[in-house]
Amino acid sequence: MSNLPPKEFMPKHIGIIMDGNGRWAKERGLPRSDGHVAGAKVFRTISDYCHEIGIEVVTFYAFSTENWKRPPAEVAALMKLFKEYLTEADEIKYDRQKGGYILRFLGDTSAIPKELQKLVSSTQLDATALDTTIVNIALNYGGRQEILHSVKQIAEKVERGELKASKITEDDIAAGLYTAGMPEPDLIIRPSGELRLSNFLTWQSAYSELWFSDVLWPDFTTDDLDKAIMDYAKRNRRFGGV
Ligand code: IPE
Ligand code: IPE
Ligand code: MG
């Protein structure tokens, strides 16, 4: 924390692709689900740390729309972990006395197990109401699915005669995304050595700074996050200008 840049050079929104749990487990001769258990602990550490250092929004990629392709036992192990986390979330979620942060969910949660859906809706708070860190969990999230979801809402408005097709703006599309009202990610971090976004924040990442590391997610530390933030602070963001 000591090495962080001044506030004006800090990212407002950080996106994190939590990758490498499976390989971490394999290296230790453990089942992949043990890698996810270890990864979930790191998620807690890093989300707490983002709150501690005053990050406005942090978005964790927890389960993609493509991750249903995994063996059913692995999907079930992941759903069980989400459930455990949300069952304990009372102590994590915002409390006026204790502080804490706001948990939000990005993605099509209508397709997750019913029990988990209930926990999601009881844990989720209104992101705009409180002045504290927002921790987004992207669960059954896909960037393309998200854009499609927004476009369908716009098409319905056009069908009802509330909006003219020629008047549709980028802001209209952004307003229908799960991140509506939040700043776009300034910095996206992907550990595990993969150099891709894998359908993460597809619309919002147009001008994000990307930061990659070979560290596997269960080995990721607050020092790694500091390093990513320090590197980010040195980047020259031009947004197409000079
Ligand atoms: C990320 O770790 C967790 C999820 C995608 C849910 P992986 O499970 O993808 O780990 P690797 O990439 O196989 O090592
Ligand atoms: C991206 O990781 C999704 C999450 C971290 C939740 P994957 O492991 O699914 O991505 P690919 O398959 O390597 O692109
Ligand atoms: Mg992976």
PDB file of C-alpha atoms and ligand atoms in Angstrom:
ATOM      1  CA  MET A   1       0.000   0.000   0.000  1.00  0.00           C
ATOM      2  CA  SER A   2       2.953   2.269   0.687  1.00  0.00           C
ATOM      3  CA  ASN A   3       3.927   2.425  -2.961  1.00  0.00           C
ATOM      4  CA  LEU A   4       0.629   3.453  -4.474  1.00  0.00           C
ATOM      5  CA  PRO A   5       0.456   6.494  -6.759  1.00  0.00           C
ATOM      6  CA  PRO A   6      -1.392   9.722  -5.846  1.00  0.00           C
ATOM      7  CA  LYS A   7      -5.165   9.552  -6.163  1.00  0.00           C
ATOM      8  CA  GLU A   8      -5.342  11.226  -9.576  1.00  0.00           C
ATOM      9  CA  PHE A   9      -3.202   8.420 -11.037  1.00  0.00           C
ATOM     10  CA  MET A  10      -5.157   5.613  -9.407  1.00  0.00           C
ATOM     11  CA  PRO A  11      -7.540   3.549 -11.550  1.00  0.00           C
ATOM     12  CA  LYS A  12     -11.180   4.186 -10.619  1.00  0.00           C
ATOM     13  CA  HIS A  13     -12.320   0.810 -11.914  1.00  0.00           C
ATOM     14  CA  ILE A  14     -10.173  -2.335 -12.022  1.00  0.00           C
ATOM     15  CA  GLY A  15     -11.268  -5.511 -13.822  1.00  0.00           C
ATOM     16  CA  ILE A  16      -9.689  -8.809 -12.788  1.00  0.00           C
ATOM     17  CA  ILE A  17      -9.848 -12.073 -14.733  1.00  0.00           C
ATOM     18  CA  MET A  18      -9.281 -14.674 -12.027  1.00  0.00           C
ATOM     19  CA  ASP A  19      -7.511 -17.322 -14.105  1.00  0.00           C
ATOM     20  CA  GLY A  20      -5.141 -20.208 -13.447  1.00  0.00           C
ATOM     21  CA  ASN A  21      -6.906 -22.069 -10.627  1.00  0.00           C
ATOM     22  CA  GLY A  22      -6.894 -25.351 -12.556  1.00  0.00           C
ATOM     23  CA  ARG A  23      -3.197 -25.195 -13.402  1.00  0.00           C
ATOM     24  CA  TRP A  24      -2.349 -24.240  -9.814  1.00  0.00           C
ATOM     25  CA  ALA A  25      -4.122 -27.382  -8.587  1.00  0.00           C
ATOM     26  CA  LYS A  26      -2.569 -29.577 -11.284  1.00  0.00           C
ATOM     27  CA  GLU A  27       0.947 -28.447 -10.326  1.00  0.00           C
ATOM     28  CA  ARG A  28       0.198 -29.759  -6.821  1.00  0.00           C
ATOM     29  CA  GLY A  29      -1.455 -32.984  -7.924  1.00  0.00           C
ATOM     30  CA  LEU A  30      -4.790 -31.746  -6.536  1.00  0.00           C
ATOM     31  CA  PRO A  31      -8.247 -31.789  -8.136  1.00  0.00           C
ATOM     32  CA  ARG A  32      -9.182 -28.632 -10.078  1.00  0.00           C
ATOM     33  CA  SER A  33     -11.858 -27.814  -7.500  1.00  0.00           C
ATOM     34  CA  ASP A  34      -9.111 -27.328  -4.868  1.00  0.00           C
ATOM     35  CA  GLY A  35      -7.672 -24.665  -7.151  1.00  0.00           C
ATOM     36  CA  HIS A  36     -11.025 -22.905  -7.122  1.00  0.00           C
ATOM     37  CA  VAL A  37     -11.157 -23.051  -3.308  1.00  0.00           C
ATOM     38  CA  ALA A  38      -7.692 -21.459  -3.158  1.00  0.00           C
ATOM     39  CA  GLY A  39      -8.741 -18.892  -5.781  1.00  0.00           C
ATOM     40  CA  ALA A  40     -11.840 -17.936  -3.781  1.00  0.00           C
ATOM     41  CA  LYS A  41      -9.636 -17.096  -0.767  1.00  0.00           C
ATOM     42  CA  VAL A  42      -7.542 -14.803  -2.935  1.00  0.00           C
ATOM     43  CA  PHE A  43     -10.712 -13.170  -4.242  1.00  0.00           C
ATOM     44  CA  ARG A  44     -11.597 -12.241  -0.640  1.00  0.00           C
ATOM     45  CA  THR A  45      -8.131 -10.890   0.087  1.00  0.00           C
ATOM     46  CA  ILE A  46      -8.019  -8.795  -3.075  1.00  0.00           C
ATOM     47  CA  SER A  47     -11.578  -7.477  -2.756  1.00  0.00           C
ATOM     48  CA  ASP A  48     -10.891  -6.426   0.862  1.00  0.00           C
ATOM     49  CA  TYR A  49      -7.669  -4.792  -0.256  1.00  0.00           C
ATOM     50  CA  CYS A  50      -9.385  -2.840  -3.059  1.00  0.00           C
ATOM     51  CA  HIS A  51     -11.787  -1.506  -0.445  1.00  0.00           C
ATOM     52  CA  GLU A  52      -8.903  -0.652   1.887  1.00  0.00           C
ATOM     53  CA  ILE A  53      -7.079   1.369  -0.771  1.00  0.00           C
ATOM     54  CA  GLY A  54     -10.248   3.146  -1.880  1.00  0.00           C
ATOM     55  CA  ILE A  55     -10.841   1.700  -5.349  1.00  0.00           C
ATOM     56  CA  GLU A  56     -14.271   2.869  -6.561  1.00  0.00           C
ATOM     57  CA  VAL A  57     -15.182  -0.235  -8.557  1.00  0.00           C
ATOM     58  CA  VAL A  58     -13.523  -3.627  -8.908  1.00  0.00           C
ATOM     59  CA  THR A  59     -14.982  -6.289 -11.170  1.00  0.00           C
ATOM     60  CA  PHE A  60     -13.988  -9.937 -10.737  1.00  0.00           C
ATOM     61  CA  TYR A  61     -14.618 -12.411 -13.544  1.00  0.00           C
ATOM     62  CA  ALA A  62     -15.863 -15.468 -11.662  1.00  0.00           C
ATOM     63  CA  PHE A  63     -17.782 -17.527 -14.232  1.00  0.00           C
ATOM     64  CA  SER A  64     -18.213 -16.892 -17.940  1.00  0.00           C
ATOM     65  CA  THR A  65     -21.108 -17.786 -20.229  1.00  0.00           C
ATOM     66  CA  GLU A  66     -18.625 -20.226 -21.815  1.00  0.00           C
ATOM     67  CA  ASN A  67     -17.645 -21.919 -18.540  1.00  0.00           C
ATOM     68  CA  TRP A  68     -20.774 -24.146 -18.707  1.00  0.00           C
ATOM     69  CA  LYS A  69     -18.716 -26.220 -21.158  1.00  0.00           C
ATOM     70  CA  ARG A  70     -16.686 -27.570 -18.218  1.00  0.00           C
ATOM     71  CA  PRO A  71     -17.370 -30.990 -16.670  1.00  0.00           C
ATOM     72  CA  PRO A  72     -20.596 -30.886 -14.592  1.00  0.00           C
ATOM     73  CA  ALA A  73     -18.691 -31.758 -11.402  1.00  0.00           C
ATOM     74  CA  GLU A  74     -16.433 -28.733 -11.830  1.00  0.00           C
ATOM     75  CA  VAL A  75     -19.392 -26.422 -12.546  1.00  0.00           C
ATOM     76  CA  ALA A  76     -21.122 -27.798  -9.432  1.00  0.00           C
ATOM     77  CA  ALA A  77     -18.002 -27.205  -7.316  1.00  0.00           C
ATOM     78  CA  LEU A  78     -17.887 -23.594  -8.518  1.00  0.00           C
ATOM     79  CA  MET A  79     -21.602 -23.021  -7.787  1.00  0.00           C
ATOM     80  CA  LYS A  80     -21.067 -24.481  -4.309  1.00  0.00           C
ATOM     81  CA  LEU A  81     -18.246 -22.000  -3.683  1.00  0.00           C
ATOM     82  CA  PHE A  82     -20.392 -19.051  -4.803  1.00  0.00           C
ATOM     83  CA  LYS A  83     -23.121 -20.265  -2.482  1.00  0.00           C
ATOM     84  CA  GLU A  84     -20.753 -20.547   0.478  1.00  0.00           C
ATOM     85  CA  TYR A  85     -19.410 -17.084  -0.177  1.00  0.00           C
ATOM     86  CA  LEU A  86     -22.867 -15.526  -0.424  1.00  0.00           C
ATOM     87  CA  THR A  87     -24.121 -17.312   2.663  1.00  0.00           C
ATOM     88  CA  GLU A  88     -21.342 -15.617   4.603  1.00  0.00           C
ATOM     89  CA  ALA A  89     -21.798 -12.350   2.722  1.00  0.00           C
ATOM     90  CA  ASP A  90     -23.744 -10.697   5.532  1.00  0.00           C
ATOM     91  CA  GLU A  91     -20.495  -9.924   7.275  1.00  0.00           C
ATOM     92  CA  ILE A  92     -18.973  -8.625   4.064  1.00  0.00           C
ATOM     93  CA  LYS A  93     -21.704  -6.529   2.585  1.00  0.00           C
ATOM     94  CA  TYR A  94     -22.185  -2.918   3.413  1.00  0.00           C
ATOM     95  CA  ASP A  95     -23.127  -2.021   6.934  1.00  0.00           C
ATOM     96  CA  ARG A  96     -23.401   1.636   7.898  1.00  0.00           C
ATOM     97  CA  GLN A  97     -21.617   1.031  11.205  1.00  0.00           C
ATOM     98  CA  LYS A  98     -18.931  -1.366  10.091  1.00  0.00           C
ATOM     99  CA  GLY A  99     -18.226   0.074   6.656  1.00  0.00           C
ATOM    100  CA  GLY A 100     -17.678  -2.590   4.039  1.00  0.00           C
ATOM    101  CA  TYR A 101     -18.428  -2.619   0.367  1.00  0.00           C
ATOM    102  CA  ILE A 102     -21.306  -3.099  -2.011  1.00  0.00           C
ATOM    103  CA  LEU A 103     -21.576  -6.428  -3.781  1.00  0.00           C
ATOM    104  CA  ARG A 104     -23.101  -6.425  -7.254  1.00  0.00           C
ATOM    105  CA  PHE A 105     -23.521  -9.146  -9.838  1.00  0.00           C
ATOM    106  CA  LEU A 106     -22.959  -8.786 -13.566  1.00  0.00           C
ATOM    107  CA  GLY A 107     -24.356 -11.394 -15.913  1.00  0.00           C
ATOM    108  CA  ASP A 108     -27.429 -13.454 -16.668  1.00  0.00           C
ATOM    109  CA  THR A 109     -28.188 -14.722 -13.190  1.00  0.00           C
ATOM    110  CA  SER A 110     -31.530 -16.167 -14.361  1.00  0.00           C
ATOM    111  CA  ALA A 111     -29.586 -19.210 -15.599  1.00  0.00           C
ATOM    112  CA  ILE A 112     -27.844 -20.072 -12.328  1.00  0.00           C
ATOM    113  CA  PRO A 113     -29.318 -22.488  -9.731  1.00  0.00           C
ATOM    114  CA  LYS A 114     -32.471 -21.101  -8.040  1.00  0.00           C
ATOM    115  CA  GLU A 115     -30.993 -21.185  -4.538  1.00  0.00           C
ATOM    116  CA  LEU A 116     -28.028 -19.141  -5.715  1.00  0.00           C
ATOM    117  CA  GLN A 117     -30.333 -16.680  -7.489  1.00  0.00           C
ATOM    118  CA  LYS A 118     -32.093 -16.004  -4.186  1.00  0.00           C
ATOM    119  CA  LEU A 119     -28.792 -15.364  -2.434  1.00  0.00           C
ATOM    120  CA  VAL A 120     -27.699 -13.072  -5.255  1.00  0.00           C
ATOM    121  CA  SER A 121     -30.810 -10.928  -5.024  1.00  0.00           C
ATOM    122  CA  SER A 122     -30.713 -10.706  -1.238  1.00  0.00           C
ATOM    123  CA  THR A 123     -27.025  -9.744  -1.219  1.00  0.00           C
ATOM    124  CA  GLN A 124     -27.075  -7.251  -4.045  1.00  0.00           C
ATOM    125  CA  LEU A 125     -27.363  -3.611  -2.990  1.00  0.00           C
ATOM    126  CA  ASP A 126     -28.178  -0.501  -4.953  1.00  0.00           C
ATOM    127  CA  ALA A 127     -24.801   0.569  -6.329  1.00  0.00           C
ATOM    128  CA  THR A 128     -25.595   4.242  -6.473  1.00  0.00           C
ATOM    129  CA  ALA A 129     -26.964   4.708  -2.959  1.00  0.00           C
ATOM    130  CA  LEU A 130     -23.774   4.472  -0.932  1.00  0.00           C
ATOM    131  CA  ASP A 131     -20.378   6.034  -1.145  1.00  0.00           C
ATOM    132  CA  THR A 132     -18.078   3.034  -0.861  1.00  0.00           C
ATOM    133  CA  THR A 133     -16.271   0.502  -3.043  1.00  0.00           C
ATOM    134  CA  ILE A 134     -18.439  -1.521  -5.427  1.00  0.00           C
ATOM    135  CA  VAL A 135     -17.309  -5.121  -5.800  1.00  0.00           C
ATOM    136  CA  ASN A 136     -18.829  -6.592  -8.953  1.00  0.00           C
ATOM    137  CA  ILE A 137     -18.853 -10.335  -9.417  1.00  0.00           C
ATOM    138  CA  ALA A 138     -19.260 -11.334 -13.054  1.00  0.00           C
ATOM    139  CA  LEU A 139     -21.256 -14.553 -12.770  1.00  0.00           C
ATOM    140  CA  ASN A 140     -22.571 -16.241 -15.908  1.00  0.00           C
ATOM    141  CA  TYR A 141     -21.213 -13.164 -17.599  1.00  0.00           C
ATOM    142  CA  GLY A 142     -20.289 -12.758 -21.260  1.00  0.00           C
ATOM    143  CA  GLY A 143     -19.468  -9.441 -22.878  1.00  0.00           C
ATOM    144  CA  ARG A 144     -21.320 -10.332 -26.071  1.00  0.00           C
ATOM    145  CA  GLN A 145     -24.355 -11.583 -24.160  1.00  0.00           C
ATOM    146  CA  GLU A 146     -24.350  -8.309 -22.231  1.00  0.00           C
ATOM    147  CA  ILE A 147     -24.307  -6.194 -25.404  1.00  0.00           C
ATOM    148  CA  LEU A 148     -27.064  -8.346 -26.894  1.00  0.00           C
ATOM    149  CA  HIS A 149     -29.145  -7.903 -23.740  1.00  0.00           C
ATOM    150  CA  SER A 150     -28.777  -4.109 -24.000  1.00  0.00           C
ATOM    151  CA  VAL A 151     -29.559  -4.056 -27.714  1.00  0.00           C
ATOM    152  CA  LYS A 152     -32.752  -6.074 -27.157  1.00  0.00           C
ATOM    153  CA  GLN A 153     -33.968  -3.534 -24.606  1.00  0.00           C
ATOM    154  CA  ILE A 154     -33.319  -0.748 -27.107  1.00  0.00           C
ATOM    155  CA  ALA A 155     -35.100  -2.664 -29.875  1.00  0.00           C
ATOM    156  CA  GLU A 156     -38.143  -3.006 -27.614  1.00  0.00           C
ATOM    157  CA  LYS A 157     -38.176   0.766 -27.074  1.00  0.00           C
ATOM    158  CA  VAL A 158     -38.033   1.261 -30.831  1.00  0.00           C
ATOM    159  CA  GLU A 159     -40.884  -1.230 -31.306  1.00  0.00           C
ATOM    160  CA  ARG A 160     -42.990   0.654 -28.765  1.00  0.00           C
ATOM    161  CA  GLY A 161     -42.274   3.885 -30.631  1.00  0.00           C
ATOM    162  CA  GLU A 162     -40.372   5.400 -27.682  1.00  0.00           C
ATOM    163  CA  LEU A 163     -37.093   5.803 -29.556  1.00  0.00           C
ATOM    164  CA  LYS A 164     -36.164   6.368 -33.202  1.00  0.00           C
ATOM    165  CA  ALA A 165     -33.569   3.930 -34.577  1.00  0.00           C
ATOM    166  CA  SER A 166     -31.616   6.844 -36.077  1.00  0.00           C
ATOM    167  CA  LYS A 167     -31.374   8.430 -32.598  1.00  0.00           C
ATOM    168  CA  ILE A 168     -29.744   5.450 -30.830  1.00  0.00           C
ATOM    169  CA  THR A 169     -26.487   6.529 -29.186  1.00  0.00           C
ATOM    170  CA  GLU A 170     -23.494   4.813 -27.579  1.00  0.00           C
ATOM    171  CA  ASP A 171     -24.842   6.068 -24.262  1.00  0.00           C
ATOM    172  CA  ASP A 172     -28.095   4.175 -24.884  1.00  0.00           C
ATOM    173  CA  ILE A 173     -26.124   0.946 -25.334  1.00  0.00           C
ATOM    174  CA  ALA A 174     -23.961   1.633 -22.257  1.00  0.00           C
ATOM    175  CA  ALA A 175     -27.084   2.395 -20.194  1.00  0.00           C
ATOM    176  CA  GLY A 176     -28.389  -1.128 -20.837  1.00  0.00           C
ATOM    177  CA  LEU A 177     -25.192  -2.870 -19.695  1.00  0.00           C
ATOM    178  CA  TYR A 178     -24.825  -4.437 -16.242  1.00  0.00           C
ATOM    179  CA  THR A 179     -22.278  -1.711 -15.423  1.00  0.00           C
ATOM    180  CA  ALA A 180     -24.664   1.190 -16.143  1.00  0.00           C
ATOM    181  CA  GLY A 181     -23.657   4.257 -14.160  1.00  0.00           C
ATOM    182  CA  MET A 182     -20.214   2.906 -13.269  1.00  0.00           C
ATOM    183  CA  PRO A 183     -16.942   4.185 -14.763  1.00  0.00           C
ATOM    184  CA  GLU A 184     -15.396   2.013 -17.492  1.00  0.00           C
ATOM    185  CA  PRO A 185     -12.499  -0.198 -16.367  1.00  0.00           C
ATOM    186  CA  ASP A 186      -9.270   1.807 -16.471  1.00  0.00           C
ATOM    187  CA  LEU A 187      -7.162  -1.267 -15.836  1.00  0.00           C
ATOM    188  CA  ILE A 188      -7.809  -4.937 -16.613  1.00  0.00           C
ATOM    189  CA  ILE A 189      -5.579  -7.514 -14.957  1.00  0.00           C
ATOM    190  CA  ARG A 190      -5.180 -11.089 -16.160  1.00  0.00           C
ATOM    191  CA  PRO A 191      -2.869 -13.478 -14.362  1.00  0.00           C
ATOM    192  CA  SER A 192      -1.967 -17.034 -15.498  1.00  0.00           C
ATOM    193  CA  GLY A 193      -0.038 -16.093 -18.637  1.00  0.00           C
ATOM    194  CA  GLU A 194      -3.017 -15.999 -21.016  1.00  0.00           C
ATOM    195  CA  LEU A 195      -3.017 -12.914 -23.233  1.00  0.00           C
ATOM    196  CA  ARG A 196      -6.714 -12.494 -23.992  1.00  0.00           C
ATOM    197  CA  LEU A 197      -9.901 -11.037 -22.553  1.00  0.00           C
ATOM    198  CA  SER A 198     -12.120 -14.134 -22.986  1.00  0.00           C
ATOM    199  CA  ASN A 199     -15.370 -12.164 -23.418  1.00  0.00           C
ATOM    200  CA  PHE A 200     -14.778  -9.932 -20.365  1.00  0.00           C
ATOM    201  CA  LEU A 201     -16.215  -6.381 -20.377  1.00  0.00           C
ATOM    202  CA  THR A 202     -16.218  -6.351 -24.180  1.00  0.00           C
ATOM    203  CA  TRP A 203     -17.924  -2.978 -24.615  1.00  0.00           C
ATOM    204  CA  GLN A 204     -16.393  -1.298 -21.571  1.00  0.00           C
ATOM    205  CA  SER A 205     -12.772  -2.337 -22.286  1.00  0.00           C
ATOM    206  CA  ALA A 206     -12.440  -0.285 -25.498  1.00  0.00           C
ATOM    207  CA  TYR A 207      -9.817   1.961 -23.859  1.00  0.00           C
ATOM    208  CA  SER A 208      -8.760  -0.115 -20.855  1.00  0.00           C
ATOM    209  CA  GLU A 209      -5.093  -0.535 -20.038  1.00  0.00           C
ATOM    210  CA  LEU A 210      -4.256  -4.251 -19.972  1.00  0.00           C
ATOM    211  CA  TRP A 211      -1.864  -5.833 -17.488  1.00  0.00           C
ATOM    212  CA  PHE A 212      -0.784  -9.455 -17.729  1.00  0.00           C
ATOM    213  CA  SER A 213       1.193 -11.654 -15.361  1.00  0.00           C
ATOM    214  CA  ASP A 214       2.351 -15.285 -15.314  1.00  0.00           C
ATOM    215  CA  VAL A 215       1.335 -15.701 -11.675  1.00  0.00           C
ATOM    216  CA  LEU A 216      -1.554 -18.149 -11.258  1.00  0.00           C
ATOM    217  CA  TRP A 217      -4.585 -16.604  -9.531  1.00  0.00           C
ATOM    218  CA  PRO A 218      -4.286 -18.606  -6.253  1.00  0.00           C
ATOM    219  CA  ASP A 219      -0.733 -17.189  -5.918  1.00  0.00           C
ATOM    220  CA  PHE A 220      -1.780 -13.602  -6.676  1.00  0.00           C
ATOM    221  CA  THR A 221      -1.005 -11.177  -3.823  1.00  0.00           C
ATOM    222  CA  THR A 222      -1.718  -7.579  -2.851  1.00  0.00           C
ATOM    223  CA  ASP A 223       1.876  -6.851  -3.945  1.00  0.00           C
ATOM    224  CA  ASP A 224       0.964  -8.029  -7.457  1.00  0.00           C
ATOM    225  CA  LEU A 225      -2.012  -5.676  -7.417  1.00  0.00           C
ATOM    226  CA  ASP A 226       0.217  -2.796  -6.252  1.00  0.00           C
ATOM    227  CA  LYS A 227       2.590  -3.580  -9.111  1.00  0.00           C
ATOM    228  CA  ALA A 228      -0.228  -3.528 -11.671  1.00  0.00           C
ATOM    229  CA  ILE A 229      -1.476  -0.202 -10.294  1.00  0.00           C
ATOM    230  CA  MET A 230       2.024   1.317 -10.354  1.00  0.00           C
ATOM    231  CA  ASP A 231       2.525   0.193 -13.958  1.00  0.00           C
ATOM    232  CA  TYR A 232      -0.888   1.599 -14.834  1.00  0.00           C
ATOM    233  CA  ALA A 233       0.012   4.973 -13.307  1.00  0.00           C
ATOM    234  CA  LYS A 234       2.968   5.229 -15.733  1.00  0.00           C
ATOM    235  CA  ARG A 235       0.889   4.550 -18.849  1.00  0.00           C
ATOM    236  CA  ASN A 236       0.156   7.369 -21.257  1.00  0.00           C
ATOM    237  CA  ARG A 237      -3.533   7.132 -22.063  1.00  0.00           C
ATOM    238  CA  ARG A 238      -4.243   9.027 -25.248  1.00  0.00           C
ATOM    239  CA  PHE A 239      -7.803   7.947 -26.163  1.00  0.00           C
ATOM    240  CA  GLY A 240      -6.999   8.649 -29.794  1.00  0.00           C
ATOM    241  CA  GLY A 241      -5.543  12.080 -29.151  1.00  0.00           C
ATOM    242  CA  VAL A 242      -1.894  13.150 -29.236  1.00  0.00           C
TER     243      VAL A 242
HETATM  244  C1  IPE B   1     -10.277 -19.651 -13.488  1.00  0.00           C
HETATM  245  O1  IPE B   1      -9.367 -20.690 -13.422  1.00  0.00           O
HETATM  246  C2  IPE B   1     -11.581 -19.978 -12.828  1.00  0.00           C
HETATM  247  C3  IPE B   1     -12.730 -20.055 -13.737  1.00  0.00           C
HETATM  248  C4  IPE B   1     -12.688 -19.919 -15.021  1.00  0.00           C
HETATM  249  C5  IPE B   1     -14.023 -20.291 -13.141  1.00  0.00           C
HETATM  250  P1  IPE B   1      -9.381 -21.870 -14.468  1.00  0.00           P
HETATM  251  O2  IPE B   1     -10.250 -22.955 -13.946  1.00  0.00           O
HETATM  252  O3  IPE B   1      -9.729 -21.385 -15.829  1.00  0.00           O
HETATM  253  O4  IPE B   1      -7.875 -22.316 -14.413  1.00  0.00           O
HETATM  254  P2  IPE B   1      -6.994 -22.856 -15.621  1.00  0.00           P
HETATM  255  O5  IPE B   1      -7.022 -21.799 -16.684  1.00  0.00           O
HETATM  256  O6  IPE B   1      -7.616 -24.136 -16.083  1.00  0.00           O
HETATM  257  O7  IPE B   1      -5.640 -23.034 -15.031  1.00  0.00           O
HETATM  258  C1  IPE B   2     -11.983 -16.668 -18.184  1.00  0.00           C
HETATM  259  O1  IPE B   2     -11.159 -17.748 -17.939  1.00  0.00           O
HETATM  260  C2  IPE B   2     -13.213 -16.753 -17.337  1.00  0.00           C
HETATM  261  C3  IPE B   2     -13.010 -16.577 -15.901  1.00  0.00           C
HETATM  262  C4  IPE B   2     -11.883 -16.317 -15.310  1.00  0.00           C
HETATM  263  C5  IPE B   2     -14.186 -16.691 -15.102  1.00  0.00           C
HETATM  264  P1  IPE B   2     -11.183 -19.069 -18.827  1.00  0.00           P
HETATM  265  O2  IPE B   2     -10.167 -19.971 -18.272  1.00  0.00           O
HETATM  266  O3  IPE B   2     -12.570 -19.579 -18.940  1.00  0.00           O
HETATM  267  O4  IPE B   2     -10.757 -18.489 -20.257  1.00  0.00           O
HETATM  268  P2  IPE B   2     -10.152 -19.230 -21.534  1.00  0.00           P
HETATM  269  O5  IPE B   2     -11.007 -20.434 -21.777  1.00  0.00           O
HETATM  270  O6  IPE B   2      -8.746 -19.611 -21.193  1.00  0.00           O
HETATM  271  O7  IPE B   2     -10.204 -18.212 -22.623  1.00  0.00           O
HETATM  272 MG    MG B   3      -8.592 -20.692 -17.365  1.00  0.00          MG
END
